[in-house]
XYZ file of C-alpha atoms in Angstrom:
776
model
C -14.688 21.995 37.872
C -11.230 21.064 39.130
C -8.327 23.402 39.833
C -6.585 25.020 36.885
C -3.272 23.542 35.841
C -0.194 24.829 34.074
C 1.785 21.902 32.697
C 4.951 22.103 30.633
C 6.045 19.042 28.681
C 9.740 18.827 27.801
C 10.454 16.195 25.150
C 13.910 15.043 24.155
C 14.149 14.973 20.346
C 17.835 14.081 20.256
C 19.263 11.833 17.588
C 19.548 8.956 20.083
C 15.751 9.059 20.619
C 15.339 7.652 17.115
C 17.000 4.365 18.089
C 15.276 1.131 19.131
C 16.348 -0.713 22.263
C 15.596 -3.956 24.121
C 13.667 -5.558 21.284
C 11.013 -2.848 20.977
C 9.532 -2.332 17.522
C 9.189 1.420 18.090
C 11.818 4.060 18.568
C 12.392 5.643 21.942
C 10.672 8.825 20.741
C 7.529 7.046 19.513
C 7.368 5.123 22.781
C 7.780 8.300 24.826
C 5.239 10.243 22.765
C 2.663 7.558 23.473
C 2.747 8.732 27.088
C 2.922 12.456 26.224
C -0.024 12.387 23.792
C -2.104 10.361 26.193
C -1.502 12.829 29.022
C -2.266 15.823 26.834
C -5.495 14.352 25.488
C -6.574 13.115 28.926
C -6.975 16.776 29.836
C -8.058 17.667 26.340
C -10.805 15.033 26.340
C -11.999 15.396 29.935
C -15.641 15.904 30.695
C -15.221 19.607 31.367
C -12.833 20.236 28.502
C -14.447 20.551 25.087
C -12.513 18.521 22.510
C -13.820 20.547 19.630
C -11.643 23.492 18.814
C -14.388 25.505 17.198
C -16.242 25.849 20.483
C -13.263 27.418 22.219
C -12.612 29.620 19.219
C -16.197 30.792 18.869
C -17.117 31.061 22.539
C -15.089 33.544 24.506
C -17.076 32.722 27.621
C -15.974 29.078 27.619
C -14.938 27.907 31.093
C -11.271 28.183 32.122
C -9.989 24.652 31.836
C -6.607 23.147 32.464
C -3.760 24.921 30.714
C -0.574 23.423 29.306
C 2.504 24.317 27.311
C 4.849 22.236 25.187
C 8.616 22.615 24.971
C 10.810 20.629 22.646
C 14.294 19.745 23.872
C 17.327 19.119 21.627
C 15.970 20.687 18.495
C 17.970 21.830 15.473
C 16.787 25.390 15.977
C 16.586 27.691 18.975
C 13.432 29.546 19.982
C 13.216 30.742 23.578
C 13.561 33.966 25.559
C 17.035 33.023 26.853
C 18.447 32.143 23.436
C 21.242 34.723 23.775
C 23.050 32.494 26.270
C 24.886 29.536 24.768
C 23.625 27.028 27.338
C 20.052 27.580 26.125
C 20.738 26.835 22.477
C 18.985 23.948 20.680
C 15.872 24.429 22.816
C 12.660 25.538 21.130
C 9.271 26.427 22.588
C 6.617 25.143 20.208
C 3.644 26.445 22.175
C 3.167 28.929 24.963
C 0.999 28.096 27.948
C -2.605 28.212 26.722
C -5.627 26.042 26.157
C -4.736 23.209 23.829
C -7.145 22.919 20.923
C -7.601 20.365 18.206
C -5.733 22.505 15.709
C -2.802 22.736 18.137
C -2.634 18.965 18.416
C -2.569 18.557 14.649
C 0.182 21.170 14.344
C 2.311 19.730 17.150
C 1.923 16.186 15.894
C 3.608 17.147 12.628
C 6.530 18.834 14.419
C 7.556 15.929 16.649
C 10.467 14.467 14.715
C 13.907 13.197 15.670
C 16.581 15.841 15.135
C 20.013 15.348 13.619
C 21.985 16.364 16.696
C 22.367 15.360 20.325
C 23.165 18.916 21.402
C 20.993 20.497 24.052
C 20.683 20.480 27.833
C 17.706 19.081 29.743
C 18.561 21.085 32.879
C 18.490 24.295 30.832
C 15.121 23.253 29.414
C 13.800 22.923 32.980
C 14.933 26.509 33.644
C 12.993 27.725 30.598
C 9.944 25.769 31.784
C 10.174 27.402 35.238
C 10.333 30.827 33.630
C 7.291 30.088 31.430
C 5.211 28.893 34.389
C 6.221 31.831 36.587
C 5.425 34.330 33.838
C 1.995 32.844 33.123
C 0.762 31.888 36.597
C 2.204 34.841 38.521
C 0.848 34.575 42.083
C -2.457 32.967 41.042
C -3.638 29.603 42.269
C -2.466 26.993 39.771
C -1.314 23.423 39.920
C 2.144 23.795 38.378
C 3.850 20.831 36.813
C 6.896 20.145 34.633
C 7.160 16.787 32.859
C 10.491 15.861 31.275
C 10.688 12.825 28.967
C 14.199 11.801 27.901
C 16.469 8.811 27.380
C 19.291 10.426 29.369
C 21.896 10.065 26.640
C 22.542 13.770 26.025
C 24.783 16.330 27.731
C 23.689 17.773 31.107
C 25.021 20.966 32.703
C 24.992 20.435 36.479
C 25.908 24.034 37.300
C 23.486 25.927 39.574
C 21.331 22.812 40.135
C 20.818 23.748 43.788
C 19.384 27.143 42.846
C 17.089 25.514 40.287
C 15.699 23.039 42.798
C 15.200 25.822 45.340
C 13.166 27.805 42.798
C 11.045 24.722 42.065
C 10.299 24.281 45.775
C 9.559 27.962 46.352
C 7.096 28.105 43.424
C 5.417 24.787 44.426
C 6.172 23.227 41.061
C 5.883 19.463 40.710
C 8.796 18.047 38.707
C 8.305 14.667 36.983
C 11.167 13.080 35.068
C 10.438 9.951 33.034
C 13.411 8.195 31.503
C 13.534 5.617 28.749
C 14.939 2.437 30.325
C 15.801 4.179 33.597
C 16.431 1.880 36.556
C 13.501 1.560 38.974
C 13.802 -0.847 41.887
C 10.156 -0.506 42.922
C 8.938 -1.323 39.419
C 11.518 -4.082 39.098
C 13.469 -2.841 36.082
C 17.229 -2.512 35.666
C 18.962 -1.897 32.351
C 21.988 -4.065 31.721
C 25.140 -2.793 29.970
C 24.226 0.810 30.588
C 26.657 3.387 29.272
C 28.597 5.453 31.861
C 27.182 8.712 30.443
C 23.581 7.556 30.881
C 24.291 6.223 34.383
C 25.776 9.572 35.394
C 22.792 11.461 33.935
C 20.381 9.208 35.819
C 22.194 9.924 39.057
C 22.015 13.673 38.393
C 18.285 13.492 37.618
C 17.701 11.504 40.806
C 19.516 14.118 42.911
C 17.424 16.904 41.301
C 14.060 15.290 42.047
C 15.104 14.367 45.576
C 16.088 17.961 46.261
C 12.712 19.349 45.125
C 10.433 16.446 46.201
C 9.811 15.464 42.581
C 9.265 12.104 40.905
C 11.762 10.070 38.875
C 10.433 6.980 37.132
C 11.001 4.655 34.250
C 8.887 5.191 31.143
C 7.875 1.533 31.002
C 5.824 1.879 34.180
C 4.212 5.095 32.958
C 3.184 3.473 29.666
C 1.818 0.400 31.449
C -0.378 2.578 33.634
C -1.951 4.346 30.657
C -4.524 1.555 30.466
C -5.935 2.464 33.878
C -8.970 4.766 33.492
C -8.611 8.200 35.012
C -11.077 9.099 37.717
C -12.272 12.667 37.658
C -12.208 14.734 40.839
C -14.870 17.423 40.987
C -15.410 20.271 43.376
C -18.713 19.740 45.245
C -21.390 22.378 44.821
C -24.066 22.683 47.542
C -27.624 22.021 46.399
C -29.150 23.347 49.644
C -27.834 25.719 52.321
C -30.454 26.528 54.914
C -32.092 25.041 58.005
C -33.022 21.507 58.943
C -36.123 21.775 61.137
C -38.037 19.405 63.380
C -41.343 21.037 64.244
C -42.775 24.443 63.335
C -40.239 26.990 64.521
C -42.618 29.877 63.810
C -45.223 28.633 66.279
C -43.354 26.564 68.868
C -40.236 27.512 70.796
C -39.422 23.828 71.317
C -38.880 23.248 67.591
C -35.357 22.272 66.529
C -33.542 24.199 63.788
C -30.062 23.261 62.556
C -28.109 25.131 59.884
C -27.003 22.521 57.365
C -25.507 22.185 53.887
C -26.358 19.528 51.301
C -23.882 18.188 48.735
C -24.091 15.375 46.179
C -22.400 12.166 47.306
C -22.869 10.075 44.173
C -23.491 11.314 40.638
C -24.258 9.605 37.355
C -21.543 10.245 34.810
C -22.708 9.897 31.241
C -20.645 9.549 28.067
C -20.151 12.717 26.036
C -23.052 13.574 23.781
C -22.734 13.678 20.023
C -21.223 16.848 18.674
C -23.298 19.472 16.933
C -20.400 19.923 14.533
C -19.582 17.261 11.962
C -17.191 16.779 9.092
C -18.225 18.766 6.043
C -20.141 16.698 3.496
C -20.905 17.847 -0.041
C -24.110 16.306 -1.347
C -24.140 18.168 -4.635
C -22.552 15.258 -6.503
C -25.019 12.725 -5.190
C -22.392 10.623 -3.451
C -22.605 11.837 0.106
C -21.418 9.693 2.958
C -24.222 8.127 4.956
C -22.073 8.096 8.098
C -22.468 11.810 8.695
C -25.215 13.466 10.674
C -24.291 16.939 9.480
C -25.989 19.470 7.348
C -24.284 20.217 4.079
C -22.774 23.385 2.812
C -24.332 25.142 -0.160
C -22.350 26.028 -3.220
C -20.258 29.192 -2.687
C -21.906 30.880 -5.662
C -25.394 30.425 -4.250
C -24.608 30.600 -0.544
C -27.412 31.846 1.695
C -26.573 34.218 4.524
C -28.300 31.995 7.082
C -26.978 28.741 5.663
C -24.765 26.475 7.796
C -21.137 27.550 7.864
C -17.914 25.560 8.078
C -14.873 26.433 10.112
C -11.207 26.077 9.233
C -11.237 22.400 10.202
C -13.836 21.521 7.558
C -16.603 21.176 10.139
C -20.187 22.121 9.393
C -22.754 23.236 11.930
C -25.958 21.292 12.406
C -29.029 23.472 12.464
C -32.339 22.059 13.614
C -35.501 23.100 11.841
C -38.861 22.501 13.482
C -42.182 23.078 11.753
C -45.596 22.873 13.422
C -48.541 21.696 11.326
C -52.237 21.142 11.885
C -54.843 19.316 9.830
C -56.537 21.605 7.328
C -58.512 20.159 4.436
C -58.357 23.438 2.535
C -54.552 23.619 2.610
C -52.324 21.823 0.061
C -51.618 18.330 1.265
C -54.188 18.623 4.051
C -51.658 20.284 6.409
C -51.159 23.915 7.327
C -48.078 25.364 9.032
C -48.531 27.521 12.119
C -46.212 29.568 14.314
C -44.995 28.383 17.681
C -46.566 31.457 19.302
C -50.000 30.257 18.173
C -49.672 26.953 20.049
C -51.419 26.314 23.367
C -49.764 24.530 26.249
C -50.924 21.013 26.988
C -49.916 17.890 28.870
C -50.151 14.272 27.874
C -52.732 12.309 29.856
C -52.686 8.737 28.636
C -52.962 9.134 24.870
C -54.826 12.427 25.097
C -53.365 15.942 25.041
C -55.024 18.057 27.730
C -54.927 21.828 27.313
C -54.222 24.061 30.306
C -54.060 27.845 30.260
C -51.784 30.042 32.341
C -54.378 30.981 34.950
C -55.235 27.354 35.641
C -51.583 26.366 35.675
C -50.786 28.944 38.365
C -53.285 27.212 40.660
C -51.396 23.910 40.356
C -48.032 25.503 41.168
C -47.252 25.483 44.862
C -45.768 28.595 46.432
C -42.912 26.975 48.319
C -39.987 28.232 50.363
C -36.579 26.604 50.653
C -36.665 24.217 53.610
C -35.688 20.762 54.850
C -38.321 19.649 57.338
C -38.444 16.335 59.174
C -42.014 14.992 58.895
C -41.600 11.512 60.378
C -39.442 8.534 61.280
C -39.311 4.905 60.161
C -37.394 1.873 61.555
C -34.599 0.429 59.466
C -36.330 -2.917 58.936
C -39.501 -1.267 57.625
C -37.806 0.457 54.702
C -37.519 -1.289 51.333
C -34.501 -0.462 49.217
C -36.540 -0.332 46.015
C -38.109 2.874 47.322
C -34.897 4.809 46.629
C -35.413 6.921 43.509
C -32.392 9.155 43.055
C -28.697 9.672 43.569
C -27.390 10.003 47.115
C -26.643 13.326 48.769
C -24.919 14.133 52.043
C -26.226 16.578 54.658
C -23.646 18.115 56.994
C -23.746 20.900 59.526
C -22.673 24.417 58.651
C -18.886 24.241 58.605
C -18.202 27.251 60.833
C -21.174 26.794 63.186
C -20.142 24.794 66.258
C -23.692 24.748 67.674
C -25.055 23.322 64.412
C -22.287 20.690 64.347
C -23.139 19.571 67.887
C -26.904 19.571 67.237
C -26.654 17.572 64.005
C -24.279 15.104 65.685
C -26.849 14.538 68.433
C -29.572 13.879 65.824
C -27.330 11.486 63.887
C -26.428 9.472 67.000
C -30.064 9.379 68.130
C -31.158 7.938 64.789
C -28.296 5.439 64.866
C -29.034 4.246 68.419
C -32.762 3.909 67.696
C -32.052 2.188 64.336
C -34.353 4.592 62.556
C -34.459 6.803 59.492
C -35.927 10.279 59.284
C -38.277 11.303 56.473
C -37.935 14.892 55.324
C -39.693 17.309 52.998
C -37.082 19.076 50.871
C -37.429 22.252 48.827
C -33.984 23.206 47.533
C -34.963 26.726 46.399
C -37.973 29.017 46.659
C -40.651 28.012 44.198
C -39.224 24.538 43.566
C -41.380 21.423 43.701
C -41.118 19.692 47.106
C -39.773 16.153 47.315
C -39.664 13.568 50.076
C -36.235 12.343 51.142
C -35.029 9.600 53.440
C -32.374 10.768 55.927
C -30.072 7.970 57.088
C -27.359 8.401 59.762
C -23.745 7.781 58.751
C -20.992 7.688 61.373
C -17.401 7.297 60.230
C -14.112 7.677 62.068
C -13.425 11.209 60.870
C -16.878 12.623 60.097
C -20.612 12.285 60.682
C -23.422 13.136 58.287
C -26.920 12.327 57.080
C -27.306 10.540 53.767
C -30.469 11.358 51.852
C -32.206 9.784 48.879
C -35.485 10.766 47.224
C -38.631 8.793 48.082
C -41.707 8.265 45.889
C -45.109 9.800 46.530
C -48.156 7.561 46.548
C -48.871 8.453 42.900
C -45.386 7.284 41.909
C -45.905 3.721 43.161
C -47.417 1.090 40.879
C -48.164 -2.314 42.396
C -48.170 -5.428 40.240
C -48.933 -9.023 41.186
C -46.952 -11.875 39.692
C -47.491 -15.599 40.120
C -45.267 -17.268 42.744
C -42.089 -18.990 41.625
C -42.165 -21.916 44.073
C -45.677 -23.220 43.405
C -48.392 -23.366 40.775
C -51.956 -22.288 41.557
C -54.518 -23.874 39.274
C -57.752 -22.292 38.033
C -59.671 -24.095 40.709
C -57.387 -22.650 43.401
C -55.407 -25.817 44.087
C -51.748 -25.334 44.981
C -49.200 -27.660 43.348
C -45.683 -28.028 44.694
C -44.634 -30.410 41.930
C -45.202 -29.388 38.350
C -43.403 -29.577 35.005
C -42.754 -25.823 35.215
C -41.246 -26.088 38.724
C -37.693 -27.297 39.474
C -37.448 -30.511 41.435
C -35.191 -31.110 44.428
C -32.380 -32.519 42.270
C -32.378 -29.480 39.987
C -32.445 -27.061 42.939
C -29.508 -28.832 44.554
C -27.512 -28.847 41.317
C -28.163 -25.156 40.764
C -27.138 -24.271 44.326
C -23.877 -26.190 43.929
C -23.147 -24.508 40.609
C -23.780 -21.023 41.998
C -21.588 -21.742 45.021
C -18.779 -22.899 42.720
C -18.854 -19.486 40.990
C -18.431 -17.502 44.197
C -16.469 -14.307 43.433
C -16.310 -13.010 46.986
C -13.200 -15.048 47.762
C -11.849 -15.806 44.274
C -9.481 -12.824 44.235
C -6.064 -12.973 45.838
C -4.626 -10.275 48.045
C -1.333 -12.136 48.204
C -0.178 -15.701 47.682
C -1.861 -16.964 50.836
C -4.915 -14.886 51.628
C -8.010 -14.609 49.389
C -9.942 -11.432 48.625
C -12.945 -10.221 46.701
C -12.751 -10.552 42.932
C -13.821 -7.549 40.858
C -13.902 -5.134 43.761
C -15.765 -1.888 43.221
C -12.575 0.148 43.149
C -11.173 -2.062 40.360
C -14.161 -2.027 38.018
C -14.792 0.745 35.527
C -17.560 1.591 33.091
C -16.560 0.245 29.652
C -18.904 2.695 27.898
C -17.442 5.819 29.495
C -13.783 4.948 29.277
C -13.896 3.258 25.859
C -15.491 6.354 24.331
C -12.935 8.513 26.144
C -10.128 6.337 24.769
C -11.504 6.566 21.227
C -11.919 10.349 21.371
C -8.398 10.903 22.678
C -6.870 8.563 20.106
C -8.725 10.160 17.211
C -7.626 13.652 18.297
C -3.956 12.701 17.749
C -4.326 10.017 15.064
C -7.128 11.143 12.728
C -6.605 8.377 10.136
C -5.232 5.386 12.042
C -7.609 2.657 13.293
C -8.713 2.902 16.899
C -6.806 0.453 19.141
C -8.637 -2.284 21.065
C -10.108 -1.457 24.489
C -7.877 -1.418 27.528
C -7.523 -4.794 29.188
C -9.018 -3.508 32.447
C -12.262 -2.660 30.618
C -12.767 -6.198 29.276
C -11.240 -8.112 32.169
C -14.533 -8.666 33.999
C -16.720 -9.236 30.931
C -16.053 -12.981 31.007
C -15.845 -15.673 33.668
C -12.242 -16.193 34.831
C -10.799 -19.317 33.251
C -9.670 -20.770 36.584
C -13.117 -20.241 38.098
C -14.786 -21.718 35.032
C -12.545 -24.770 35.185
C -13.278 -25.480 38.843
C -17.044 -25.317 38.208
C -17.029 -27.768 35.282
C -18.265 -30.753 37.339
C -21.130 -28.758 38.868
C -22.128 -27.487 35.411
C -22.289 -31.024 34.035
C -24.495 -32.134 36.925
C -26.738 -29.116 36.383
C -26.983 -29.839 32.657
C -27.964 -33.421 33.383
C -30.506 -32.486 36.078
C -32.128 -29.857 33.831
C -32.147 -32.223 30.824
C -30.516 -29.575 28.647
C -30.209 -30.672 25.031
C -28.423 -28.979 22.191
C -30.735 -27.497 19.600
C -29.630 -28.296 16.029
C -28.660 -25.222 14.014
C -31.279 -23.721 11.743
C -30.334 -24.270 8.137
C -31.049 -21.184 6.080
C -32.385 -21.921 2.650
C -35.045 -20.946 0.178
C -38.337 -20.647 2.007
C -40.867 -23.145 0.810
C -44.612 -23.186 1.130
C -45.800 -22.048 4.529
C -47.085 -24.691 6.882
C -50.833 -24.404 7.076
C -53.152 -26.139 9.461
C -55.065 -28.885 7.628
C -58.870 -28.733 8.071
C -60.591 -31.590 9.862
C -62.429 -32.522 6.681
C -59.166 -32.845 4.765
C -60.528 -30.686 1.946
C -58.446 -27.934 0.356
C -60.929 -25.061 0.358
C -58.615 -22.827 -1.660
C -58.340 -25.411 -4.420
C -62.121 -25.915 -4.467
C -62.817 -22.190 -4.849
C -60.220 -21.690 -7.590
C -61.444 -22.346 -11.093
C -59.355 -24.885 -13.012
C -57.024 -23.345 -15.546
C -57.188 -19.823 -14.105
C -54.193 -18.099 -12.518
C -54.840 -16.406 -9.156
C -55.041 -12.612 -9.213
C -54.451 -9.978 -6.559
C -57.118 -7.314 -6.197
C -56.263 -3.689 -5.456
C -58.808 -3.601 -2.620
C -57.077 -6.241 -0.476
C -53.596 -6.676 -1.945
C -51.432 -7.608 1.062
C -53.393 -10.671 2.352
C -53.984 -11.926 -1.189
C -50.298 -11.455 -2.043
C -49.242 -13.507 0.973
C -51.870 -16.108 0.183
C -50.580 -16.358 -3.369
C -47.044 -16.936 -2.096
C -48.367 -19.655 0.217
C -49.799 -21.585 -2.690
C -46.723 -21.607 -4.918
C -43.194 -22.938 -4.791
C -42.438 -22.183 -8.417
C -40.087 -19.197 -8.998
C -42.360 -18.117 -11.849
C -45.266 -17.967 -9.429
C -43.221 -15.740 -7.085
C -42.382 -13.437 -10.008
C -46.050 -13.232 -11.000
C -47.190 -12.442 -7.462
C -44.522 -9.734 -7.071
C -45.341 -8.235 -10.470
C -49.032 -8.014 -9.621
C -48.416 -6.309 -6.279
C -45.887 -3.936 -7.905
C -48.474 -2.949 -10.525
C -51.036 -2.296 -7.788
C -48.525 -0.105 -5.905
C -47.866 1.967 -9.020
C -51.608 2.283 -9.593
C -52.131 3.571 -6.044
C -49.324 6.121 -6.554
C -50.849 7.368 -9.812
C -54.356 7.656 -8.371
C -53.227 9.231 -5.081
C -54.593 12.711 -4.451
C -51.552 14.463 -3.011
C -50.093 12.198 -0.329
C -53.412 10.638 0.699
C -52.398 7.123 -0.432
C -48.712 7.303 0.462
C -49.112 5.494 3.793
C -50.857 2.597 2.038
C -48.199 2.527 -0.677
C -45.389 2.375 1.874
C -47.055 -0.499 3.738
C -47.464 -2.474 0.504
C -43.836 -1.790 -0.436
C -42.699 -2.854 2.995
C -44.506 -6.198 2.664
C -43.191 -6.793 -0.851
C -39.602 -6.091 0.186
C -39.824 -8.276 3.305
C -41.307 -11.211 1.404
C -38.667 -11.026 -1.297
C -35.957 -11.177 1.377
C -37.606 -14.232 2.960
C -38.087 -15.931 -0.416
C -34.439 -15.158 -1.266
C -35.461 -13.297 -4.394
C -33.856 -9.859 -3.818
C -33.357 -9.337 -7.545
C -37.106 -8.962 -8.109
C -37.313 -6.102 -5.637
C -34.059 -4.442 -6.712
C -35.042 -4.368 -10.391
C -38.471 -2.983 -9.629
C -37.347 -0.281 -7.153
C -34.936 1.074 -9.777
C -37.801 1.289 -12.294
C -40.021 2.904 -9.685
C -37.429 5.592 -8.968
C -37.140 6.371 -12.679
C -40.909 6.695 -12.960
C -41.175 8.940 -9.885
C -38.349 11.218 -10.983
C -39.565 11.327 -14.561
C -43.145 12.119 -13.599
C -44.617 8.962 -15.183
C -46.695 8.284 -12.050
C -47.778 11.913 -11.729
C -46.123 15.241 -11.157
C -44.797 16.274 -7.762
C -44.100 12.786 -6.405
C -40.676 13.698 -5.025
C -42.067 13.652 -1.491
C -42.927 9.967 -1.911
C -39.317 9.092 -2.721
C -38.219 11.016 0.367
C -40.655 8.906 2.440
C -39.328 5.735 0.802
C -35.805 6.728 1.819
C -36.955 7.613 5.316
C -38.500 4.137 5.755
C -35.293 2.569 4.363
C -37.039 0.817 1.513
C -34.039 0.993 -0.805
C -32.156 -1.815 -2.528
C -31.694 -5.111 -0.712
C -27.945 -5.276 -0.022
C -25.686 -8.181 0.831
C -26.015 -7.562 4.550
C -29.767 -8.185 4.364
C -29.734 -11.141 1.979
C -26.882 -13.522 1.311
C -27.927 -13.991 -2.310
C -28.018 -10.264 -3.070
C -25.342 -8.917 -5.393
C -25.854 -5.255 -4.471
C -23.314 -3.381 -2.346
C -23.694 -0.315 -0.146
C -22.229 2.032 -2.756
C -24.739 1.012 -5.419
C -27.581 1.260 -2.909
C -26.514 4.800 -2.023
C -26.460 5.804 -5.678
C -29.981 4.504 -6.238
C -31.475 6.200 -3.193
C -29.936 9.600 -4.120
C -31.055 11.787 -6.994
C -30.897 15.436 -8.091
C -33.358 17.192 -5.840
C -32.892 20.525 -7.631
C -34.312 19.167 -10.865
C -37.172 17.433 -9.118
C -38.187 20.355 -6.952
C -38.161 22.753 -9.877
C -38.705 26.310 -8.733
C -37.856 25.699 -5.067
C -35.256 28.033 -3.610
C -31.704 26.901 -3.048
C -32.185 27.083 0.713
C -35.309 24.882 0.547
C -33.475 22.314 -1.549
C -30.587 22.345 0.944
C -32.930 21.791 3.874
C -34.636 18.851 2.162
C -31.232 17.335 1.388
C -30.244 17.592 5.041
C -33.492 16.078 6.313
C -33.252 13.207 3.828
C -29.678 12.430 4.823
C -30.384 12.596 8.552
C -33.460 10.380 8.361
C -31.649 7.838 6.191
C -29.031 7.230 8.905
C -31.658 6.879 11.612
C -32.081 10.362 13.136
C -35.735 11.133 13.721
C -36.891 14.654 12.936
C -40.227 15.895 14.218
C -41.786 18.138 11.636
């Protein structure tokens, strides 16, 4: 976790901030708040900081993250501790220094409005910010920062500026002043026809930041840089602090022991996981949103004590329910629930679960002690890079141990001069499983270290043999250099030229004359990480507005540069000609006709010979799926498709009626799956949609037998609902109608079930419908 911060944002809400300048479509305030909100949510949405307010409210032991406060400058009212003095009027503190939560953002967003006066003093606001930081931080270690955003058109009181800047320096406060349309020679911006008052204010601001080593910039540059992803700086935590040994120090005096520390050098950063809190959804009316993965809240009148609760933001908790079952023919449904305590531990071996008791498991656990032992060496050229299995860590000598620093330096230089790696056995803590690591020397200008990466054991390596790419070996063992599956010399040459024309190593430009690498590592960012971060931060401030497109830097390297693509056009044409590439005509989607069947050598139609003249084909309940497909193969008439579907539908209903419990449900679902798929292919979604509505009515009404509600839940789980427009172009059913058909009143169907049981089934049904698997 990084250092704690105390940041005060001072925002000018003067009347002049509501004006538009230099052709911008937004007011100065909206433009400035784009920067302020982004900075606030960049801390608010960081990996350490939890963006969900309920966690901070419900967990007093949440980690101490970055702190911030918000001050509003030039406000109709006055709310600060120095309000008795006239110079501090029209300055209001909207939030004290504290952790900013989602509820705070919503509240502050509604208060940021242009005032009806230009009264107020930015210098006085800085004094109030200094007082707030000093009062909160005291003598503790904080990164202290004041950010002032203004257009510089208001009144400034220059009295006691020297004392203010001295206080800023003494308290190590970083002062950042961003001005709307301020002149910035380095950025290349200068405002023409600037008013004398604004020019004088800019000069005063510049003298203030120069006196306290602050920063004065134009807001345009700050807004432009918002699209650059923010890299997170973390404090390294040692994963091993003990000895590096060469030889057995307990038996031999000649063994080498060096006190070292091990830190991670590279780490995998993953996008934030889905929240366990979701927007409250009420399923009691049967029109729940399918976009939510939340549990639902029970009715207040029948609320269970242990039921999921919602907080003040309308968020509901997600509670996982896990049930363990075993096969039991005597139990209802052939399954019997058991407690977790009654389960035995086992491990998967292939497709078999192997039981192991505690006494046997203790034998397999090694009694290890924390150690890093060198067990061998290997030359550089004998090591294959695919053997690396983990992230990279760095091994350095104990920071305050001069002997260890000298000894480790000698080992590093010896490995470097001999062009060798060391192989070590690492146990990070007592009782941990040992791993093999490769220790590589790294010598830089200002430091030396060993880089380590995990190696596989023999059991971790799987060897596979693939046919060669440059020759074809026949069954008889003959080797062919020329074959239809092998590229010829012309194709190889054309491909080499095309690849060379797309060289990125020199496509970039460092300046107008010299070339440089294109898409350097320091200029490329993970689109997944930073796009999700952008979306989360935007939604925190703008809960209803559409999410803006990704930053340009995230999509810049997703396509070939146009200039590079243009200069490789000739090579691509030669490659296309050498490879004989031809354009495949588009597949025309239309009503599927009779399947192509292989004609027998005799030319006789066996199906026609075995079918009695004048008799319509029938589907038997013993083998319905193959006979249904065969019947579709032998007809192109829509009436024939209707007859085949009606016969299979009748068989499905028969299997449901005759099913003992859920014994035939798997067969029913497979038959329904085939019927639905074939109707989509035959572009007859209406047949399926009409029948599935009738089937639901029969299941709910008990026509196919009592207690069939579980079958409808399984139908929903397998997504065998109505065929919507997205699945078939000829379908007339929308998502809303499909949702209404798949939902029904569970309370009436489940009869005497408790309210809590009904609630749980509703939750499971909704979660499985949107694709969340639940192991029961």
